[in-house]
Every structure is written in structure tokens, then in C-alpha cells.
Coordinates of C-alpha atoms in Angstrom, one line a residue:
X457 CA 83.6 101.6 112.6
X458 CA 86.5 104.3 112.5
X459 CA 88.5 102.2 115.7
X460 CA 87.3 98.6 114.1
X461 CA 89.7 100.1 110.7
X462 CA 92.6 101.6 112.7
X463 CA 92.9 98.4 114.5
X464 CA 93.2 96.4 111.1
X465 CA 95.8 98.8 110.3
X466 CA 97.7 98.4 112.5
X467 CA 97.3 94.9 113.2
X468 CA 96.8 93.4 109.3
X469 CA 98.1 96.9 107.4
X470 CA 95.2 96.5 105.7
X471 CA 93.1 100.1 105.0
X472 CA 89.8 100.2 104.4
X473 CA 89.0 103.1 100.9
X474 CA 86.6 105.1 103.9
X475 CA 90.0 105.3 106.2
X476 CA 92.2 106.0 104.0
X477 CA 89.6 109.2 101.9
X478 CA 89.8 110.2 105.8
X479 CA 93.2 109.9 106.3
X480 CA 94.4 112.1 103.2
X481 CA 91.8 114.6 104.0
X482 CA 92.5 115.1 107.8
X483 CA 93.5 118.3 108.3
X484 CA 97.5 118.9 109.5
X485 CA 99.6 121.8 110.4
X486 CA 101.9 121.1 107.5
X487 CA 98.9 120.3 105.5
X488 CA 95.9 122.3 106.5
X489 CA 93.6 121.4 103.8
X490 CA 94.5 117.6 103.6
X491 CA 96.3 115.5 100.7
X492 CA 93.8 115.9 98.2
X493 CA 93.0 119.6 98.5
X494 CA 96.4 120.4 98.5
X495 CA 97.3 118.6 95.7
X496 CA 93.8 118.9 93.9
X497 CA 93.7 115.5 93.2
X498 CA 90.7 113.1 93.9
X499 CA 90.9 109.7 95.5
X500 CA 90.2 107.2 93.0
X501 CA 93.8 108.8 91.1
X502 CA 95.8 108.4 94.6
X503 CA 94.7 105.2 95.3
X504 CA 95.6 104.0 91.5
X505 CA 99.2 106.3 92.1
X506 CA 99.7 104.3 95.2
X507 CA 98.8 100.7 93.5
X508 CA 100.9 101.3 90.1
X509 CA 103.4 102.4 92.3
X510 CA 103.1 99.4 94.5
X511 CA 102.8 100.9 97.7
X512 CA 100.0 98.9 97.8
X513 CA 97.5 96.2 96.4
X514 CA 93.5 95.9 96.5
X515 CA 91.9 92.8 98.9
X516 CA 88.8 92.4 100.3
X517 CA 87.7 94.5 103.6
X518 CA 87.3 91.4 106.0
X519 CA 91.5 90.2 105.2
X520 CA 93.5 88.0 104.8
X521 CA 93.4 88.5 100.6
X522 CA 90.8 85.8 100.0
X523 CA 90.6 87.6 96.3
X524 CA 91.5 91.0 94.6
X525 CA 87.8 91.5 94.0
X526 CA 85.8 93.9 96.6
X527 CA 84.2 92.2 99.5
X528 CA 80.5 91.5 99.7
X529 CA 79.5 94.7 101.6
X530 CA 80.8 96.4 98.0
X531 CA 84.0 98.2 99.9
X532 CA 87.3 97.6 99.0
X533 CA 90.5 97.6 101.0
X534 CA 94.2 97.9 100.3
X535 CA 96.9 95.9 101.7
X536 CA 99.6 98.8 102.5
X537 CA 103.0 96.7 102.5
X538 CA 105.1 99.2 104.3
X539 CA 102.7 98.8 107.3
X540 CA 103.1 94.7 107.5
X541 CA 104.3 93.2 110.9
X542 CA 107.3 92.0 111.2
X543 CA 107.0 88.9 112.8
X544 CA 106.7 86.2 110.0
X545 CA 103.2 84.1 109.6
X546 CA 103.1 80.5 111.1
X547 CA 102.7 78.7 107.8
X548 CA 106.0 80.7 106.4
X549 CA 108.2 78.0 108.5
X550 CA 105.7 75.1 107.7
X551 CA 105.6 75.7 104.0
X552 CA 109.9 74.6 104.4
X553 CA 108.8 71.4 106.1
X554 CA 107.5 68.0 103.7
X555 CA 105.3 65.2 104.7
X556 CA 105.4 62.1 102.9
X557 CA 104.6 62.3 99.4
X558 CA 105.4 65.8 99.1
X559 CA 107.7 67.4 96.6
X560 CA 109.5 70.9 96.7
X561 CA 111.3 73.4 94.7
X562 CA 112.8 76.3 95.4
X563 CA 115.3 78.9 94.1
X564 CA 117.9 81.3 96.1
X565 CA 119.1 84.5 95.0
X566 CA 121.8 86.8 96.9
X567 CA 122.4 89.8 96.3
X568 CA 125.9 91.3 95.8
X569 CA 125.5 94.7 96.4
X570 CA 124.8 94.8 100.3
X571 CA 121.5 96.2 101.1
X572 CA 118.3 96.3 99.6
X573 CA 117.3 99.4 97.5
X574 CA 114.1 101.1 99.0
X575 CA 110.9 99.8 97.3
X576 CA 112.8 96.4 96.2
X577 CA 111.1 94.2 98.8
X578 CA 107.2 95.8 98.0
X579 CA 107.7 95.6 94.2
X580 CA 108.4 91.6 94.8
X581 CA 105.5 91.2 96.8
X582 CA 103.1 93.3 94.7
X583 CA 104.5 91.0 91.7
X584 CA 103.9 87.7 93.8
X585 CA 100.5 88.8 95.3
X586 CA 99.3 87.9 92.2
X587 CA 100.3 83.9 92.1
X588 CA 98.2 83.3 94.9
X589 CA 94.5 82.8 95.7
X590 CA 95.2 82.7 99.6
X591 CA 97.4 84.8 100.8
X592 CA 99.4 86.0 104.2
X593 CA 102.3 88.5 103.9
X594 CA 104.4 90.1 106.4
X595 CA 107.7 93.0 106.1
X596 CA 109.9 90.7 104.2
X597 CA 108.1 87.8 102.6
X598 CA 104.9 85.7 102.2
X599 CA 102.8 82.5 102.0
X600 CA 100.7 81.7 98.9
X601 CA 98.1 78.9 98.5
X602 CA 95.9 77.8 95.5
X603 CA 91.8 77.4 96.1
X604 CA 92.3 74.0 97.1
X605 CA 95.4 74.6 99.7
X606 CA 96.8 71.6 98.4
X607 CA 99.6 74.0 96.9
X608 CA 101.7 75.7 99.3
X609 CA 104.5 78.9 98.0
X610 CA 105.9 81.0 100.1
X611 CA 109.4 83.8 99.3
X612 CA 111.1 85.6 102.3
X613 CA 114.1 87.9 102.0
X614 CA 117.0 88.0 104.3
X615 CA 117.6 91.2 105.7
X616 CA 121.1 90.1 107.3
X617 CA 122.8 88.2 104.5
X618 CA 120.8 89.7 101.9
X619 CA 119.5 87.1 100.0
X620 CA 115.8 85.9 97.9
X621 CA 114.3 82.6 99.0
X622 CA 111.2 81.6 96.9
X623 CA 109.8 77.9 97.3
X624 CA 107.0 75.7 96.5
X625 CA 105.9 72.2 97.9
X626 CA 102.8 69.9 96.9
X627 CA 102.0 66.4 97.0
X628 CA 103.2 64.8 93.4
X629 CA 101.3 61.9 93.0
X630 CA 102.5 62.0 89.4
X631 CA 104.6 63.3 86.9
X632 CA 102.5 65.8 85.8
X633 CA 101.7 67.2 89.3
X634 CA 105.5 67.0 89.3
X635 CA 105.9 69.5 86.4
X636 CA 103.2 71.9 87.2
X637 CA 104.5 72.5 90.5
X638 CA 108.1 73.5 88.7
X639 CA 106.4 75.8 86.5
X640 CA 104.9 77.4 89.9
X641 CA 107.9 78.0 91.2
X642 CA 109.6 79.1 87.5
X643 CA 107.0 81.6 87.7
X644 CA 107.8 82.9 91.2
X645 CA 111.4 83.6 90.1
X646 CA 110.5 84.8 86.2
X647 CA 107.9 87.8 88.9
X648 CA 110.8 88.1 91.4
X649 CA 113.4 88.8 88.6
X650 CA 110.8 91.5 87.0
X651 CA 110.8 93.2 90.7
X652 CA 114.5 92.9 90.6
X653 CA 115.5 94.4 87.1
X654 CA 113.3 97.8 87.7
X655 CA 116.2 98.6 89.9
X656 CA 118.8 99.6 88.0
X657 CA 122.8 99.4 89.1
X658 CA 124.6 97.1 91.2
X659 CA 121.9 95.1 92.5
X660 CA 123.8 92.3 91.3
X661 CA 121.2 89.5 92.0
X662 CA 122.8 85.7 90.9
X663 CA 120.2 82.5 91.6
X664 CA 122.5 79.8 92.9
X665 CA 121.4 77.1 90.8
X666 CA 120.9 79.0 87.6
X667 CA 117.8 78.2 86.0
X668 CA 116.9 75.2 87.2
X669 CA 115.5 75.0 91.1
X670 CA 116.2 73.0 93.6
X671 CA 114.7 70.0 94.1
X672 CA 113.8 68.1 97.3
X673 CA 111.8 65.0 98.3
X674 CA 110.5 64.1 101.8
X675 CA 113.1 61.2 102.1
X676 CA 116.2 63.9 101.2
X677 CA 114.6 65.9 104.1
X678 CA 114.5 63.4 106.4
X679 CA 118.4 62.2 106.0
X680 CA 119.0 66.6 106.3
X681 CA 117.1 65.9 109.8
X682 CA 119.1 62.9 110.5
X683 CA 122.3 64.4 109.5
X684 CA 121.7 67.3 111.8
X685 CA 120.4 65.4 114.9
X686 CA 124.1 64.3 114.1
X687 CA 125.7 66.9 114.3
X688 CA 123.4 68.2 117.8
X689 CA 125.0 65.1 119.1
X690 CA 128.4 65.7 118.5
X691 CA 128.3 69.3 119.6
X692 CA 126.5 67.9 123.1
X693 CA 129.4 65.2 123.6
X694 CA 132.1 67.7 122.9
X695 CA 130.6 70.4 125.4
X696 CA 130.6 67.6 127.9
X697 CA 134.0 67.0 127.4
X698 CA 135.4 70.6 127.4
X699 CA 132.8 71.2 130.6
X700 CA 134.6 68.2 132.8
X701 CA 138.1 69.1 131.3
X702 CA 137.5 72.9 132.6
X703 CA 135.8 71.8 136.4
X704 CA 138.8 69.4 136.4
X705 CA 141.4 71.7 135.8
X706 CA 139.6 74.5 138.2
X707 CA 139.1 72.1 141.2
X708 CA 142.7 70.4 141.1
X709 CA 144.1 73.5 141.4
X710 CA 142.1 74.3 144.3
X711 CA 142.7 70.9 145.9
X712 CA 146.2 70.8 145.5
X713 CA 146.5 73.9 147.0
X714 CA 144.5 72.9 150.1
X715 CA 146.6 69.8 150.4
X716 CA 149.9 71.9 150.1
X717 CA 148.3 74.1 153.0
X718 CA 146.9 71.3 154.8
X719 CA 150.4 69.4 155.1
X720 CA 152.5 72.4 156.2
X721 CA 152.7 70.6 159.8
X722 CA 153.4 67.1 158.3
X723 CA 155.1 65.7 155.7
X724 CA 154.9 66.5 151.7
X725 CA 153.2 63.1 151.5
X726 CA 150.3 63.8 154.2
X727 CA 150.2 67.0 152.6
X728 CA 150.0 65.4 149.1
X729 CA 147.3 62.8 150.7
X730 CA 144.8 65.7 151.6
X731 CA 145.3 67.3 148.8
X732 CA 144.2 64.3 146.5
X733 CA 141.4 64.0 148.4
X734 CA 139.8 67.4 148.4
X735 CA 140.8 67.6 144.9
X736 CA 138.2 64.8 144.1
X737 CA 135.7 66.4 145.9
X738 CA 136.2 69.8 144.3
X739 CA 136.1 67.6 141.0
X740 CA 132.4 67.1 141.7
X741 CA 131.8 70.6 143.4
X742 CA 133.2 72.0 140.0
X743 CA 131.2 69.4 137.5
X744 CA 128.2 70.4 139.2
X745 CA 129.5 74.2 138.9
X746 CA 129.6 74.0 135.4
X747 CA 126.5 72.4 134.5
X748 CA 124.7 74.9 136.6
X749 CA 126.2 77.9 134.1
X750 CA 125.2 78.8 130.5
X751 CA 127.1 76.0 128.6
X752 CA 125.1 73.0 131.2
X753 CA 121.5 73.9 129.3
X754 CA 123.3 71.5 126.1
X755 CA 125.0 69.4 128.6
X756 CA 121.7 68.3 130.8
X757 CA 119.8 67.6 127.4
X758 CA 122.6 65.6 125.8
X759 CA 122.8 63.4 129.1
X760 CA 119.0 63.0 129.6
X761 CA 118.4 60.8 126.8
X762 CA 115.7 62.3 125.3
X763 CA 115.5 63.1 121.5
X764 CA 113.9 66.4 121.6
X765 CA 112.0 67.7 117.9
X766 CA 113.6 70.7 116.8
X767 CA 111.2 73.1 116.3
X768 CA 111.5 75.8 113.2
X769 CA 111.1 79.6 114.2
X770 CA 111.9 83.0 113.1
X771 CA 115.0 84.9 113.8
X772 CA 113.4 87.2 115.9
X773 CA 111.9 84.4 118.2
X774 CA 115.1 82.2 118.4
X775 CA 117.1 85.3 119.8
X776 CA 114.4 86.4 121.8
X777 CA 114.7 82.8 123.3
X778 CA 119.0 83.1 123.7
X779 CA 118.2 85.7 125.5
X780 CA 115.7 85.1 128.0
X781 CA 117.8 82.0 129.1
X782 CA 120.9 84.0 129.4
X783 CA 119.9 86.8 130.5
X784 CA 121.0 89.3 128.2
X785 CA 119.1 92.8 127.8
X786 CA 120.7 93.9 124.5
X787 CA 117.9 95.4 122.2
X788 CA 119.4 95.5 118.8
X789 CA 119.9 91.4 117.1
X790 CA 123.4 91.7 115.8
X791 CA 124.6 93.1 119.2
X792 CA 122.1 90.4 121.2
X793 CA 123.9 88.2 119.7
X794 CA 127.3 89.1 120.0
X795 CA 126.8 89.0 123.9
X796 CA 124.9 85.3 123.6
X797 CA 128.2 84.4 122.0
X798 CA 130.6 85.9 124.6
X799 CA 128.3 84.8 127.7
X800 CA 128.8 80.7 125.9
X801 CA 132.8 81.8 125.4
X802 CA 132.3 81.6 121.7
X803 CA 134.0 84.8 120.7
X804 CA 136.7 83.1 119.4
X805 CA 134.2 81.2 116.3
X806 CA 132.4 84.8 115.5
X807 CA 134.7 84.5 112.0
X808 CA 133.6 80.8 111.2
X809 CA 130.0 82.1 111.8
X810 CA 129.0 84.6 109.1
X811 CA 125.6 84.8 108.8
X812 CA 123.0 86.1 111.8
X813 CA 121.4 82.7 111.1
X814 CA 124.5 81.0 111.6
X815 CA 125.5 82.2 114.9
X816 CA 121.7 82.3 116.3
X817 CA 121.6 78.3 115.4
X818 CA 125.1 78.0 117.1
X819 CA 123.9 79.9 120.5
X820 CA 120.8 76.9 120.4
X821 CA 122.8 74.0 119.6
X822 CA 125.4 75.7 122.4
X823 CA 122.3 75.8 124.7
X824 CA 120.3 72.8 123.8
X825 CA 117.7 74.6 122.6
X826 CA 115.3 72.3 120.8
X827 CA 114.4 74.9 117.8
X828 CA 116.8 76.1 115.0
X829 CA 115.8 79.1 112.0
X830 CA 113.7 77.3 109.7
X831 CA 114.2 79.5 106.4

């Protein structure tokens, strides 16, 4: 039983009361009599400490935070935040995505100030943990549902541009539907804004569009997709052209030097004559030079034809991706990224493209990459 709760620990963060009366009476060198000894406190006080301090919230035993009631077997468990993965759940980049008849809202806040104050992002999901009847929370965010999963909320902060992003989508099949699921999200910002103003200082946290959210409808989603597929086009045509305007330039130097060398014997124009023809043939040798290297990924999926889906991930999987197809070992995101950039000779754009997100979306388009950062 003691390995079946270490592994939920470590795998869900979620603590069962028997591990953690274990864990703050295990005997330590810098604590020889355990937590509670020391201290001469009992658990029921540390465990009500911990959850008024949000360090953590009650579930049931068996995950993933069905209710805040205890589970069948009568033991309770604790959700501890500052042990959740970091890899975001699945349904965090569905619940950004509409099918037809679907409605969302959403609200974004950014914060001026540059970082995020330790216990900031746990005090937001202790306050949001409470919207939800389903639940699934990682190190920066969550997904929400209702008991009928027909509601669908989830909030994520950006660790990189340092910004809130809490949403809510639904089927609206009327006008009511259409107003309770505005309230939803109302209430998501009126518990985010509660975490927010314990902190006091230069937080400085401004929602972009005040206090009304932001509205969108499955139609206005798909002319975004439209619009971007767009945009991927335009970005494939014009690496084309830059690719055959660079193996151009290469090989024509190359065959007008052969020519020159060729013709030494002759006259300029049989030198000339050779050298126009190895020049179209290191035109082709050079095309097909180019399309082999980093920048061909975009060009070989522009010219194929095919309409590929893009596909929404994390952050962390997108760069992961860059850099498996270019090979680059860099552990750290910021500096991954900086070499993706460098090995597709986009150093030069690193000022147009602020955010992480920005330059991790350019790298895919770049590389025809058929996925893009989907929150």
C-alpha cells in the first residue's frame, strides 16, 4: 500500500492522510523526532495549516477530484499543488477548440510586474478547484467540467509572457444557456482576481477586455483557422522562393566558374558555353541541396499538396518536436529555441518575435510542422 501511495505522488501529487501522518513523522537527521513531535502539533491542525494556506486541497483517495468529499473506503487524500506535473492535461488544448453549436468565453490577464510571486499560481487554483465537479490540474493551470461534462472551463498561466488565461465553452442552444455560461466564466475571473489581490505590490494584473469576456462562436473559429491556413501558405510560397533564389545564386557561381576554367584553352565564348551549362546543372544539384536542409521540411509540404490539420500542443511538446528534427541538444526552452531559430537563419526576426510562443509557432510554420501552441 505504502509504494501504491508514493506512486500517486509522484505521478498525480495526490497524498493519501496515511502517507502524509508518515511522511511528517519519519524520522530525519535535521529532524529526529519528525514534524509533529518537533513542533508538538498533531495532524488534523497541519493538514488544516496546509489547506488554509493552500498548499493544498482535499479529493478523494482513488483521483482525479471526482468531489471534495472522502472516498468510499472513508480515507481522504490531498491534492498537493506544488507536486503537479508539468506537462499539461489533454483536454487543456481541447477545451480551446469549438464544434458546431458551441459557444465560448474567455478573459486574459497580464501581468506587469514580470514574474509571478511565490504561491500566486496555487492560491488561483485552490480558488478555481472549487467551480468544478471534474477536475484535472497540472503546474500552471487546469480543466474543469460540471456533472454532466457538457460544460468544459479550463485557466493556464504563462510562465514566459506572464499572463492569466481563463475560458469556458458549452453548447448554447439558447439564450439562457448563453448567459449562464458568461456567469461561469465571470466567476472564474471574480476567484482569479481574489487569488490575485492577496498579493500585495506591483502585481499589476489588467484583463484585456475589461469586464466583459471575450466572446467566440464556432463560425469565428473557423475563419481564425482559415485565416491561418493562409498565412501557412504564404510563409510555404515565400520559403520556396528564397530556397530557389539561394541554390541559384550558389550554383551560378559555381558554374560560371567551371566555365571560366573550362574555356582557358578556347575562346571566352566556349568558355562561357560550358559554363552556362554546368551552371544549369548545379541549379538542380543546389535546389535539391536546399530542400534536403532544415528550411526543405516547409518546402516538401507546401509542394505536396496536401492540407495537413494542425494539431494543438503544449510548449513543451512543440519544442521538443523543433528539436528532434533539427537536431538540437539544448536543454533549457528559451536557449532551444534560440538555436531552432539560428539553425532556420531566423536570427535576424528574434525582435519581431516576442513571446516563446511566438517564436516556437514560427520554427513550425518554418518547418512545416503540422501542430502550432494551442493556448
Amino acid at each position: 500500500d505504502a509504494t501504491i501511495d508514493l506512486d500517486r505522488l509522484v505521478s498525480d501529487a495526490v497524498c493519501t492522510e496515511t502517507l502524509l501522518e508518515g511522511l511528517l513523522t519519519l524520522e530525519s537527521k535535521d529532524c529526529p523526532d519528525g514534524v509533529l513531535s518537533r513542533y508538538n502539533m498533531d495532524l488534523p491542525t497541519i493538514i488544516e495549516l496546509f489547506i488554509e494556506h493552500n498548499l493544498m486541497v482535499r479529493c478523494r483517495s482513488e483521483w482525479n477530484g471526482l468531489s471534495t468529499a472522502p472516498a468510499a473506503d472513508g480515507l481522504s487524500a490531498y491534492l498537493i499543488f506544488a507536486k503537479l506535473s508539468e506537462e499539461p492535461p489533454p483536454g487543456l488544448a481541447a477545451s480551446s477548440v469549438l464544434e458546431p453549436g458551441e459557444r465560448s468565453y474567455e478573459y486574459k490577464a497580464t501581468f506587469g510586474c514580470g514574474y509571478f510571486p511565490p504561491g500566486l499560481v496555487e492560491n488561483t487554483q485552490a480558488a478555481l478547484w472549487r467551480l468544478g465537479h471534474y477536475r484535472s490540474f497540472y503546474r500552471y493551470g487546469g480543466v474543469l467540467e460540471d456533472e454532466t461534462e457538457s460544460l468544459c472551463a479550463s485557466f493556464s498561466f504563462d510562465r514566459f509572457s506572464y499572463k492569466l488565461v481563463v475560458r469556458v465553452k458549452s453548447r448554447c442552444d439558447t439564450d439562457d444557456e448563453a448567459v449562464a455560461l458568461k456567469r461561469y466564466v465571470e466567476g472564474m475571473r471574480r476567484a482569479a482576481d481574489e487569488a490575485v489581490n492577496q498579493f500585495r505590490g506591483g502585481l499589476r494584473c489588467v484583463w484585456q477586455s475589461g469586464d466583459r469576456p471575450v466572446k467566440r462562436e464556432y463560425a469565428q473559429q473557423q475563419d481564425e483557422m482559415t485565416r491561418e491556413h493562409e498565412e501557412q501558405q504564404a510563409a510555404r510560397k515565400a520559403a520556396r522562393a528564397a530556397a530557389g533564389g539561394a541554390s541559384g545564386g550558389e550554383s551560378g557561381g559555381g558554374g560560371e566558374g567551371e566555365g571560366r576554367g573550362g574555356g582557358g584553352a578556347g575562346s571566352d565564348g566556349e568558355g562561357g558555353g560550358v559554363g552556362k551549362a554546368e551552371q544549369s546543372d548545379g541549379t538542380k544539384e543546389g535546389e535539391e541541396g536546399v530542400r534536403g536542409g532544415p528550411r526543405a521540411t516547409a518546402i516538401a509540404h507546401g509542394a505536396g499538396g496536401v492540407d495537413q490539420e494542425i494539431e494543438r500542443v503544449t510548449l513543451n511538446v512543440l519544442v521538443e518536436r523543433l528539436k528532434e528534427e533539427l537536431g538540437v541538444e539544448t536543454s533549457g526552452i528559451a536557449g532551444a529555441l534560440a538555436e531552432c531559430l539560428s539553425t532556420l537563419d531566423l536570427g535576424g526576426e528574434v525582435p519581431e518575435l516576442r513571446t516563446v510562443k511566438d517564436k516556437a509557432n514560427r520554427c513550425a510554420v518554418e518547418m512545416g510542422l503540422p501542430m502550432r501552441i494551442g493556448y
